[in-house]
Short mmCIF file of C-alpha atoms and ligand atoms in Angstrom, two decimals:
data_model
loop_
_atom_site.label_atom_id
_atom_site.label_comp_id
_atom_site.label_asym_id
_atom_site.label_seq_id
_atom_site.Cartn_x
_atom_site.Cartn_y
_atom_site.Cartn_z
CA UNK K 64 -18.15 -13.52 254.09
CA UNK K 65 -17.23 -16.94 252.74
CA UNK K 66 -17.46 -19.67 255.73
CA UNK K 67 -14.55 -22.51 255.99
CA UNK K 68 -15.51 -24.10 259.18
CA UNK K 69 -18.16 -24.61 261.03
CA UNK K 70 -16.65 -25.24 264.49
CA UNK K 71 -15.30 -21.51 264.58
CA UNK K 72 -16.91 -18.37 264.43
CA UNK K 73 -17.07 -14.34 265.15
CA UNK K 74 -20.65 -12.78 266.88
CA UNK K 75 -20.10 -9.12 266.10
CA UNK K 76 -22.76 -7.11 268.18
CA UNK K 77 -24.80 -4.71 266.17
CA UNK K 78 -25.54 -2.55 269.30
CA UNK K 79 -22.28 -2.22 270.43
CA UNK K 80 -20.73 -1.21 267.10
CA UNK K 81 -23.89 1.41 266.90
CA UNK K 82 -23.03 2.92 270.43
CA UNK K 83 -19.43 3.35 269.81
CA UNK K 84 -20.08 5.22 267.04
CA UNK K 85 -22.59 7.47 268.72
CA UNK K 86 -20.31 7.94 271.23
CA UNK K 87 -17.46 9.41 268.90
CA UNK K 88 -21.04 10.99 267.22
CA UNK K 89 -21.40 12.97 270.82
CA UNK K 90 -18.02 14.08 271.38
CA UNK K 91 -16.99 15.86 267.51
CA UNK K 92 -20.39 16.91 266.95
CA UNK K 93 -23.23 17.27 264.16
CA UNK K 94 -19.94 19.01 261.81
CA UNK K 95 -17.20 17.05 262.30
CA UNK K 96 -17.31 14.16 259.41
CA UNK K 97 -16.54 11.13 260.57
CA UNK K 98 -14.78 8.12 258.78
CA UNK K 99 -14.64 5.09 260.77
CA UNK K 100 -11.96 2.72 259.83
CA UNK K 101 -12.72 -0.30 257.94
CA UNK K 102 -9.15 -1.50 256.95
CA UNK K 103 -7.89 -4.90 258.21
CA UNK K 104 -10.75 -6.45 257.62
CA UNK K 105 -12.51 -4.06 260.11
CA UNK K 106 -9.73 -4.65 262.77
CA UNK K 107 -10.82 -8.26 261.89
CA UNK K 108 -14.61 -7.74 262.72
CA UNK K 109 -15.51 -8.03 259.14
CA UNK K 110 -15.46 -5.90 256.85
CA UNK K 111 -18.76 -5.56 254.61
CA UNK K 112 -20.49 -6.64 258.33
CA UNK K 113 -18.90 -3.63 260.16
CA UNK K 114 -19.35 -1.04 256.79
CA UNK K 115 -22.83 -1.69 256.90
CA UNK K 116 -23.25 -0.90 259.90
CA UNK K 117 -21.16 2.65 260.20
CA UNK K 118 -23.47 3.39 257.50
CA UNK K 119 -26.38 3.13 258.58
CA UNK K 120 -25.33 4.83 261.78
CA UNK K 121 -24.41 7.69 260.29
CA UNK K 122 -20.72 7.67 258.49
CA UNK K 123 -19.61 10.22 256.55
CA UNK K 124 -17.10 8.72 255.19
CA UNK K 125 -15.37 4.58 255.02
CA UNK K 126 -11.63 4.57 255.47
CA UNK K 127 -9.89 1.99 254.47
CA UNK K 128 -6.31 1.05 253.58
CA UNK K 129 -6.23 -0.70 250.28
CA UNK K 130 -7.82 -0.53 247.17
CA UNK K 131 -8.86 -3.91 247.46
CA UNK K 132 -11.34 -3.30 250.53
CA UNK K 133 -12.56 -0.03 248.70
CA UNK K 134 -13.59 -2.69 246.03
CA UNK K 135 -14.73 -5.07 248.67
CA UNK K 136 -17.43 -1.68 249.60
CA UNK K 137 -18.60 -0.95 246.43
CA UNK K 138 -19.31 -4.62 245.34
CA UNK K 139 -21.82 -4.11 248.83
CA UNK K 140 -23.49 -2.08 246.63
CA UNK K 141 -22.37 1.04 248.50
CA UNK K 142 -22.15 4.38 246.82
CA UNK K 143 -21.18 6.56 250.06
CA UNK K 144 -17.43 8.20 250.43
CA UNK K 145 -14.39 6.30 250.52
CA UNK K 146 -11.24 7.49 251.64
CA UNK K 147 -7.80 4.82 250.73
CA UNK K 148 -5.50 5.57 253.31
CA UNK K 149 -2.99 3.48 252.47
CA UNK K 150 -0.39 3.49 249.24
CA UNK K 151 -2.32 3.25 245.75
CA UNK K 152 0.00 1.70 243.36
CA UNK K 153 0.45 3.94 240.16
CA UNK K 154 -1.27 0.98 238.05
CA UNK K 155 -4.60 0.75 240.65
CA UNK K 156 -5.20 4.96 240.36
CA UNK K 157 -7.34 4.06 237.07
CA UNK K 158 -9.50 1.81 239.64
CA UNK K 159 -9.58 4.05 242.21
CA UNK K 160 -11.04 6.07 239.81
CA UNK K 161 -13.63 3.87 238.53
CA UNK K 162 -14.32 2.66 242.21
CA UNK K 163 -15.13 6.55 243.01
CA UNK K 164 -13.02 6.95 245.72
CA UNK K 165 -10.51 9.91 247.67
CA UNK K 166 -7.01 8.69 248.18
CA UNK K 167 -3.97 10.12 249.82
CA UNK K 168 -0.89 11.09 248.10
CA UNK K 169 2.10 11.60 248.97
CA UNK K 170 4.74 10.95 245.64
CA UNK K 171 5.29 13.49 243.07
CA UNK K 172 4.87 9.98 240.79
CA UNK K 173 1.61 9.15 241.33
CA UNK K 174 0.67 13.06 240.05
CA UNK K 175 2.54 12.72 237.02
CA UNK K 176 0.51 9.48 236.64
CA UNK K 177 -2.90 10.78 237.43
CA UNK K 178 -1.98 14.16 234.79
CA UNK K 179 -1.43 11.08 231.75
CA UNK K 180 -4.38 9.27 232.89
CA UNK K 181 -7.33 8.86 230.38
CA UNK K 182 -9.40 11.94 230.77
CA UNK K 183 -12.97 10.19 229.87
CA UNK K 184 -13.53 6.81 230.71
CA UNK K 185 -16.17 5.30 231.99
CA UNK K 186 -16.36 6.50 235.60
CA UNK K 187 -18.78 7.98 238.01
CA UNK K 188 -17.24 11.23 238.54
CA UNK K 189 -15.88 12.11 235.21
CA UNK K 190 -20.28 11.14 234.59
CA UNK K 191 -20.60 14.43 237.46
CA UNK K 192 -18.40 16.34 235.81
CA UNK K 193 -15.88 16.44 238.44
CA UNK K 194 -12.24 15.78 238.85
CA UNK K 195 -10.28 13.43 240.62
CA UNK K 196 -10.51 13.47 244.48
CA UNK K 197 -6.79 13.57 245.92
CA UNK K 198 -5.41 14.66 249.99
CA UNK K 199 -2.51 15.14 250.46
CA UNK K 200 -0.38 13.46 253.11
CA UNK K 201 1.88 15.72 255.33
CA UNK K 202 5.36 14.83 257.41
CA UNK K 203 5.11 16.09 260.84
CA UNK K 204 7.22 13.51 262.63
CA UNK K 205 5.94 10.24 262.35
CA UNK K 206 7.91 9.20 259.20
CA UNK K 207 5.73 7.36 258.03
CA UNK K 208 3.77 8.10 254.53
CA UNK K 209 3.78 11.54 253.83
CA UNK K 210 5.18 14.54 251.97
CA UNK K 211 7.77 16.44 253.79
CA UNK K 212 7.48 20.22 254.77
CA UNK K 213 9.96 21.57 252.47
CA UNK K 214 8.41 19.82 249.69
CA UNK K 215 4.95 21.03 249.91
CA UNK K 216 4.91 23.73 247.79
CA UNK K 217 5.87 21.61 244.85
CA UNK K 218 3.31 19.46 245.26
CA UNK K 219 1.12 22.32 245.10
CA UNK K 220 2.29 23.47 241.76
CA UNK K 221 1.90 19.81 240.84
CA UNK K 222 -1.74 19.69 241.20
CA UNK K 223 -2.23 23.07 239.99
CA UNK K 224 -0.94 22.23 236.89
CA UNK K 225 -3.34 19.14 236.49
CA UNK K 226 -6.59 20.14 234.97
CA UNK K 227 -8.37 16.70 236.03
CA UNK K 228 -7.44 16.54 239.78
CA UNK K 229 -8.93 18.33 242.95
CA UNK K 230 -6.78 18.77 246.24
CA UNK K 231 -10.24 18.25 248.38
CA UNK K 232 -8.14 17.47 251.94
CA UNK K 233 -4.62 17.43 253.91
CA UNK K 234 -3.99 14.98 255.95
CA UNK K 235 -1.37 14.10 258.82
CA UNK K 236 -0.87 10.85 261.53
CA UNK K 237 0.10 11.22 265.07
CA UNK K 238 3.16 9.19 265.95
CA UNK K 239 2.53 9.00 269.83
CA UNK K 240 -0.64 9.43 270.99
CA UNK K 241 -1.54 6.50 272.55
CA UNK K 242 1.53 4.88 273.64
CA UNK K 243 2.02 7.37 276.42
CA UNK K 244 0.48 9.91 279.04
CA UNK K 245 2.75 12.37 278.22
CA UNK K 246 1.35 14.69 274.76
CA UNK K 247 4.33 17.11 274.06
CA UNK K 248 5.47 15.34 270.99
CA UNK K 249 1.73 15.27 269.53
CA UNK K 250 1.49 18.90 270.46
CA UNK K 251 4.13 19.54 268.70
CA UNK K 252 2.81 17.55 265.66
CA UNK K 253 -0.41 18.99 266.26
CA UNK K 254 1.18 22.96 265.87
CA UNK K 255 3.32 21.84 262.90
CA UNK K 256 0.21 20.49 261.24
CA UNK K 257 -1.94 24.03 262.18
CA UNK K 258 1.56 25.66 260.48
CA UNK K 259 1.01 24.06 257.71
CA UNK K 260 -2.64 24.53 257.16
CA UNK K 261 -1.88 27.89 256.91
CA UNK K 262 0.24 28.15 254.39
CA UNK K 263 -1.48 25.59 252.31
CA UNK K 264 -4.55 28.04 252.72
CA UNK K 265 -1.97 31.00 251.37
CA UNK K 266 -1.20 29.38 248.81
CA UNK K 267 -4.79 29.31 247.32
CA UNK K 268 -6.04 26.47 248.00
CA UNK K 269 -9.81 27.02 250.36
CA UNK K 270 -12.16 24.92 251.49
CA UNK K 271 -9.39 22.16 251.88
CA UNK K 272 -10.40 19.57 254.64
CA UNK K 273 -7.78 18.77 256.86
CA UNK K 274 -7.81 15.81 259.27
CA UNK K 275 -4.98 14.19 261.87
CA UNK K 276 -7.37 12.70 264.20
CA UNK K 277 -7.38 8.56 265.02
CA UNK K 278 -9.20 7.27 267.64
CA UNK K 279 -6.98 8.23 270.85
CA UNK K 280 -6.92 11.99 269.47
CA UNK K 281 -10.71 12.16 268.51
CA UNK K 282 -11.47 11.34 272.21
CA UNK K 283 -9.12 13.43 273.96
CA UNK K 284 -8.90 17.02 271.90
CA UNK K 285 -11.36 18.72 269.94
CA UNK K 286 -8.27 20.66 268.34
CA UNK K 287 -7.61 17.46 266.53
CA UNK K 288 -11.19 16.85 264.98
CA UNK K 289 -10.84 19.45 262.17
CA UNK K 290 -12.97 18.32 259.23
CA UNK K 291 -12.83 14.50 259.46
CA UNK K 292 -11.98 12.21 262.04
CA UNK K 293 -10.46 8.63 260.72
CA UNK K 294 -11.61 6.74 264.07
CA UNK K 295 -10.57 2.94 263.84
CA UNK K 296 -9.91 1.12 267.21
CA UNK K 297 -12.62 2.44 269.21
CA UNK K 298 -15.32 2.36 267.19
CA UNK K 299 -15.12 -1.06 267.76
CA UNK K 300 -15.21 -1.04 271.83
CA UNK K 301 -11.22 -1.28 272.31
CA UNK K 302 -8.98 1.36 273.96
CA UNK K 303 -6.52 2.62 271.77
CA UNK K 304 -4.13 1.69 275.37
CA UNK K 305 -4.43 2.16 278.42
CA UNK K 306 -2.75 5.64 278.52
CA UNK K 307 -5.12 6.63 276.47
CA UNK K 308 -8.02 5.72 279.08
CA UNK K 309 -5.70 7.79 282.06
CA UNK K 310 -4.65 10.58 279.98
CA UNK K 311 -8.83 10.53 278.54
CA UNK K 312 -9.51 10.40 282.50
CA UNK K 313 -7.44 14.15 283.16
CA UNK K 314 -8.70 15.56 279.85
CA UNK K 315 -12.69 15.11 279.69
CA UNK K 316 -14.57 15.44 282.84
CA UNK K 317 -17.26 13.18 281.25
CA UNK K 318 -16.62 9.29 281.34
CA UNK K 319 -16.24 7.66 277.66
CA UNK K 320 -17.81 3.95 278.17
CA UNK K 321 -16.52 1.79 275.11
CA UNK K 322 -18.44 -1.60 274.30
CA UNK K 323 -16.17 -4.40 273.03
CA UNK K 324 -18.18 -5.61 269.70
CA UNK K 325 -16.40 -8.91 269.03
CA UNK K 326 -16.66 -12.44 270.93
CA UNK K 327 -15.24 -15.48 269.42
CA UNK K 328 -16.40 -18.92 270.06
CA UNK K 329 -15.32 -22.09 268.99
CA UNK K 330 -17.05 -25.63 270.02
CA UNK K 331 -15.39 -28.57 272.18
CA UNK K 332 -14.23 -31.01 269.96
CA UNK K 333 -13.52 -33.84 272.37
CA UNK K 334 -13.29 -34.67 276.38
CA UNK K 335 -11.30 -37.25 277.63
CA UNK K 336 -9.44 -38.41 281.49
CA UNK K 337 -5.71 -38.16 281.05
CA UNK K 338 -3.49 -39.53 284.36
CA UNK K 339 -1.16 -37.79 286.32
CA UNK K 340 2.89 -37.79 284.85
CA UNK K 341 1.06 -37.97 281.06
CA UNK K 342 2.04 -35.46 279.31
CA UNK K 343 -0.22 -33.22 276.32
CA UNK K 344 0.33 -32.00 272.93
CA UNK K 345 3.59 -31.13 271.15
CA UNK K 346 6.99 -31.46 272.76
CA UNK K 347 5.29 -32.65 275.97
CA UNK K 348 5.31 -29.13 277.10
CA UNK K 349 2.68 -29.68 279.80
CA UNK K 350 2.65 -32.85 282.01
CA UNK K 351 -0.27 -33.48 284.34
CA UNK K 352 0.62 -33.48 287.97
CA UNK K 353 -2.80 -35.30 288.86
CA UNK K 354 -5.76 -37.22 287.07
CA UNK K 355 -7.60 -34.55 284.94
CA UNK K 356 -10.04 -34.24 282.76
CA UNK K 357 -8.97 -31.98 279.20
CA UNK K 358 -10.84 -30.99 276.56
CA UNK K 359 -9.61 -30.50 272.51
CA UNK K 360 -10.60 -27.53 271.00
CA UNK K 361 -10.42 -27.14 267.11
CA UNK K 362 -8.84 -23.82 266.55
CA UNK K 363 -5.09 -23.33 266.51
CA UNK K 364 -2.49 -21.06 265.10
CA UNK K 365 -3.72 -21.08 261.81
CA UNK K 366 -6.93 -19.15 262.88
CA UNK K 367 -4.96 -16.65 264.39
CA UNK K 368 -5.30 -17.87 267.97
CA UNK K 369 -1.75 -17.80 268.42
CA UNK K 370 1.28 -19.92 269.87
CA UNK K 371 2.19 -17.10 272.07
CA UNK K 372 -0.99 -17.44 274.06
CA UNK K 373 -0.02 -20.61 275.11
CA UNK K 374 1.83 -20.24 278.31
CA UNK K 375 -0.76 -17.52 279.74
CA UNK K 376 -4.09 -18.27 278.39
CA UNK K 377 -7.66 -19.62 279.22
CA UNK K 378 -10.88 -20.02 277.27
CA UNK K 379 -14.45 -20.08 278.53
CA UNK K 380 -16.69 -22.36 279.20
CA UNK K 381 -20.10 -22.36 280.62
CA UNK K 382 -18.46 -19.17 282.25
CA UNK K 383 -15.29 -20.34 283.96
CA UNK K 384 -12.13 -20.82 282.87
CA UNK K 385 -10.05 -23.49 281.34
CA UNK K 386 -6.49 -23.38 281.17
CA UNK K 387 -4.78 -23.61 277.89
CA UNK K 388 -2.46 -26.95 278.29
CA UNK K 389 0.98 -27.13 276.56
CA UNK K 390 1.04 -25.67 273.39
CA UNK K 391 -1.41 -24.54 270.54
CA UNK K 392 -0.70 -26.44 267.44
CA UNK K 393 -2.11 -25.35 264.08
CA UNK K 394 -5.60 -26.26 264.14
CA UNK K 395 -6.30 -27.79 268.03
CA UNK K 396 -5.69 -26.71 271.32
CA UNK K 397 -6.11 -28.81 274.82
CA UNK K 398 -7.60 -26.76 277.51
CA UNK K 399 -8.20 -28.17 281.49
CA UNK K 400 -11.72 -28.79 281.84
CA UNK K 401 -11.39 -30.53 284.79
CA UNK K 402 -13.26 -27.82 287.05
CA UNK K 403 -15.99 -27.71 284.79
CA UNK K 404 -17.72 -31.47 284.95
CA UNK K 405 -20.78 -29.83 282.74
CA UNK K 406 -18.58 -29.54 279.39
CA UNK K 407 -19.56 -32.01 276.97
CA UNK K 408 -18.78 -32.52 273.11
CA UNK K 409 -19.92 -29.30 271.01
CA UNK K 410 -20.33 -26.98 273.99
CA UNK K 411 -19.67 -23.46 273.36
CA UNK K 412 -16.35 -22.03 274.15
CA UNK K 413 -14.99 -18.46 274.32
CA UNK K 414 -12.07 -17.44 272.75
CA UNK K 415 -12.46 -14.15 273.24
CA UNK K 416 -15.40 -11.93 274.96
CA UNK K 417 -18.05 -12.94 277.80
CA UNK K 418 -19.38 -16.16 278.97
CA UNK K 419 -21.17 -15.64 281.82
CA UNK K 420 -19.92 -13.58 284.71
CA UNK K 421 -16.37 -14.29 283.35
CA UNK K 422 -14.44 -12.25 280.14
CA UNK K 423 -11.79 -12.28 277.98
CA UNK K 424 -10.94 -9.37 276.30
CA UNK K 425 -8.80 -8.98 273.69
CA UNK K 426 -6.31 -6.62 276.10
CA UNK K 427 -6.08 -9.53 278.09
CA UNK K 428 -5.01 -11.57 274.91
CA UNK K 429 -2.37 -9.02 273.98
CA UNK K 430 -0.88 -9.59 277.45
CA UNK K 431 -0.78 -13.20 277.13
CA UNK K 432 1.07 -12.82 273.49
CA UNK K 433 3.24 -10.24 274.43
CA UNK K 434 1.10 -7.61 271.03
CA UNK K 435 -1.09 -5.09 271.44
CA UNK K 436 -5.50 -5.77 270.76
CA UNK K 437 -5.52 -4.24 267.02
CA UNK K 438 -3.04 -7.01 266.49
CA UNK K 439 -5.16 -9.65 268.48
CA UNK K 440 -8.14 -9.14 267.01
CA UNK K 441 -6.69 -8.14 263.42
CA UNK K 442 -5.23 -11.75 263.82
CA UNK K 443 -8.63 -13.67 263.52
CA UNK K 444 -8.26 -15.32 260.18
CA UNK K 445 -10.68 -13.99 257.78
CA UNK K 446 -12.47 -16.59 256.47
CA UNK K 447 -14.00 -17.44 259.90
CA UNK K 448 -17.39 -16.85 259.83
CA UNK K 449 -18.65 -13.44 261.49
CA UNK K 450 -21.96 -13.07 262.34
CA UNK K 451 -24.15 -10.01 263.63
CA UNK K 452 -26.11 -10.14 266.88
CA UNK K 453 -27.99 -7.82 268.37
C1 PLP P 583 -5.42 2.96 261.21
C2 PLP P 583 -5.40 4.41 261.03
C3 PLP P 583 -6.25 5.24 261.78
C4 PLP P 583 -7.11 4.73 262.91
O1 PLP P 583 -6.33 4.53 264.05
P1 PLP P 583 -6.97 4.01 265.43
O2 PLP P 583 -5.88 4.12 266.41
O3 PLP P 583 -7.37 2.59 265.20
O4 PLP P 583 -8.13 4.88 265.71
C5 PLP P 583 -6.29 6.59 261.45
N1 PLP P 583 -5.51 7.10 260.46
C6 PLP P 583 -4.66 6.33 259.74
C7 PLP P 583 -3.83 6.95 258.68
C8 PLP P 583 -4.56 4.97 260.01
O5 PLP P 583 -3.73 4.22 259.30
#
């Protein structure tokens, strides 16, 4: 939580974070474990911020991607479950270890690995006198990570054979969930999955727990909660799309209310007249067709407000909005403040969330950029300062 600069910051609201994940709480139940999403820097919220939180609301489990943010966790001081999501290199699984954490795998390599790894060193669960906590990732369509049908069974016999590792879940990822209103192709993942559950369960292996569910499936079928749900988006008060919010609409006859967590504020740097036929910023890209007043804002590109917002965007100020003039550059951007004779030097401004009556969301932003919100918000460099408020 190391802070660069002063003029730009992240308010993260405890409340909000809290209620989403009472909200995913109330839909899978007192059973259903659930591991909230951490990875990306909390989808750019903050990480150690946004794990604290989870945890004290009631997480089963923190998923994250890397190794590097399990780390991030533990050096919190955190002892609770975490699940890596993403690809351990063969020369981290001796941290993972020591960090005390489930990972997914999904190459016969990184079992040969884990059967020559030291069998006592100095880590917490060897201490328990357990063995090493491994899911397995299964293909069923997304090609993405994961092991593919036909080679299940031999990474069965794989883990079998290792006296030191524990198969403790299964795990698959929908490829098109949220991108659309129409569910046959998750369906079908969805049956392949429940295919292959079964035969892992033939095959000896009980008391597996199996999980496929991300935010857009968690809210729209219990049949994809199974054990664990690895919620991300939502938790954090953004729709996974907007399909998802229709399709949510047909499925559940109760209304889901989400709480956007995040608002990002900069301060005005400088206010100034310009004349009309000057021009601002780089390649002259906007020239004023009257007198106006503009203010400079000291955030760019760099900060992950990006050049694509340019041509679209507005920020907030004292609750209206100010048009973003010509383009961003890599640590300013000129906005038209001449609407809004109040602004003075080191007002508040609002990147992103409320001011006001008035809101930005980070939907909104996407549109602008031509992305999607996880990439908006993922986007906010992580240095910047993020703060919790109530
Ligand atoms: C990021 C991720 C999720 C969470 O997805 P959301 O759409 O943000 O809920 C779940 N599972 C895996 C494997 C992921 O990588």
């Amino acid at each position: 939580m190391s802070r660069d600069n002063p003029l730009i910051w992240v308010e993260i609201s405890k409340s909000a974070l809290e209620r989403n994940f009472q909200t995913f709480r109330e839909i899978v139940g007192s059973e259903v474990e659930l591991a909230p999403m951490v990875k990306s820097n909390a989808y750019g919220h903050g990480l150690e911020l946004c794990a604290q939180v989870f945890c004290e609301t009631g997480a089963d489990y923190l998923a994250v991607n890397s190794v590097f943010e399990a780390e991030k966790i533990r050096a919190m001081g955190d002892k609770g479950k975490i699940y890596i999501a993403g690809y351990t290199p063969l020369d981290e699984l001796q941290k993972v270890i020591e960090l005390d954490c489930e990972f997914v795998v999904f190459n016969l390599e990184t079992l040969e690995k884990l059967g020559k790894l030291e069998k006592s060193p100095p880590a917490p669960l060897y201490e328990r006198g357990e063995k090493v906590k491994i899911h397995l990732k299964v293909e069923t369509g997304t090609n993405r990570q994961g092991v593919q049908i036909g080679d299940i069974p031999k990474f069965l016999e794989k883990i079998k054979s290792l006296p030191n590792v524990e198969l403790v879940g299964v795990a698959m990822h929908f490829a098109d969930i949220e991108d659309t209103t129409n569910h046959d192709f998750a369906k079908q993942q969805l049956a392949e999955f429940e295919k292959i559950k079964a035969e892992i369960e033939q095959a000896g292996f009980q008391n597996l727990k199996f999980h496929a569910a991300n935010s857009a499936a968690t809210l729209l079928w219990d049949s994809t909660h199974f054990a664990i749900c690895r919620t991300g988006i939502a938790n954090y008060g953004m729709w996974p799309s907007d399909e998802t919010f229709v399709s949510l609409a047909e499925e559940r006859k109760k209304k889901i209310v989400l709480q956007p967590a995040l608002t990002w504020k900069t301060k005005i740097a400088q206010i100034k007249k310009i004349q009309a036929d000057e021009s601002v910023g780089y390649g002259r890209a906007f020239t004023a067709e009257a007198d106006m007043t503009i203010a400079i804002l000291p955030v760019g590109y760099y900060d992950g407000f990006s050049r694509a917002y340019a041509e679209k965007g507005s920020v907030l100020i004292a609750g209206k909005r100010a048009k973003i003039l010509g383009r961003v550059c890599m640590n300013i951007l000129m906005v038209d403040v001449s609407d809004i004779p109040e602004a003075k030097l080191e007002d508040e401004v609002v990147l992103l969330g409320k001011s006001g009556d008035e809101e930005i969301t980070a939907e909104e932003m996407a549109e602008w950029g031509g992305t999607i919100n996880y990439e908006v918000t993922t986007r906010i460099r992580e240095n910047i300062l993020r703060k919790i408020v109530v």
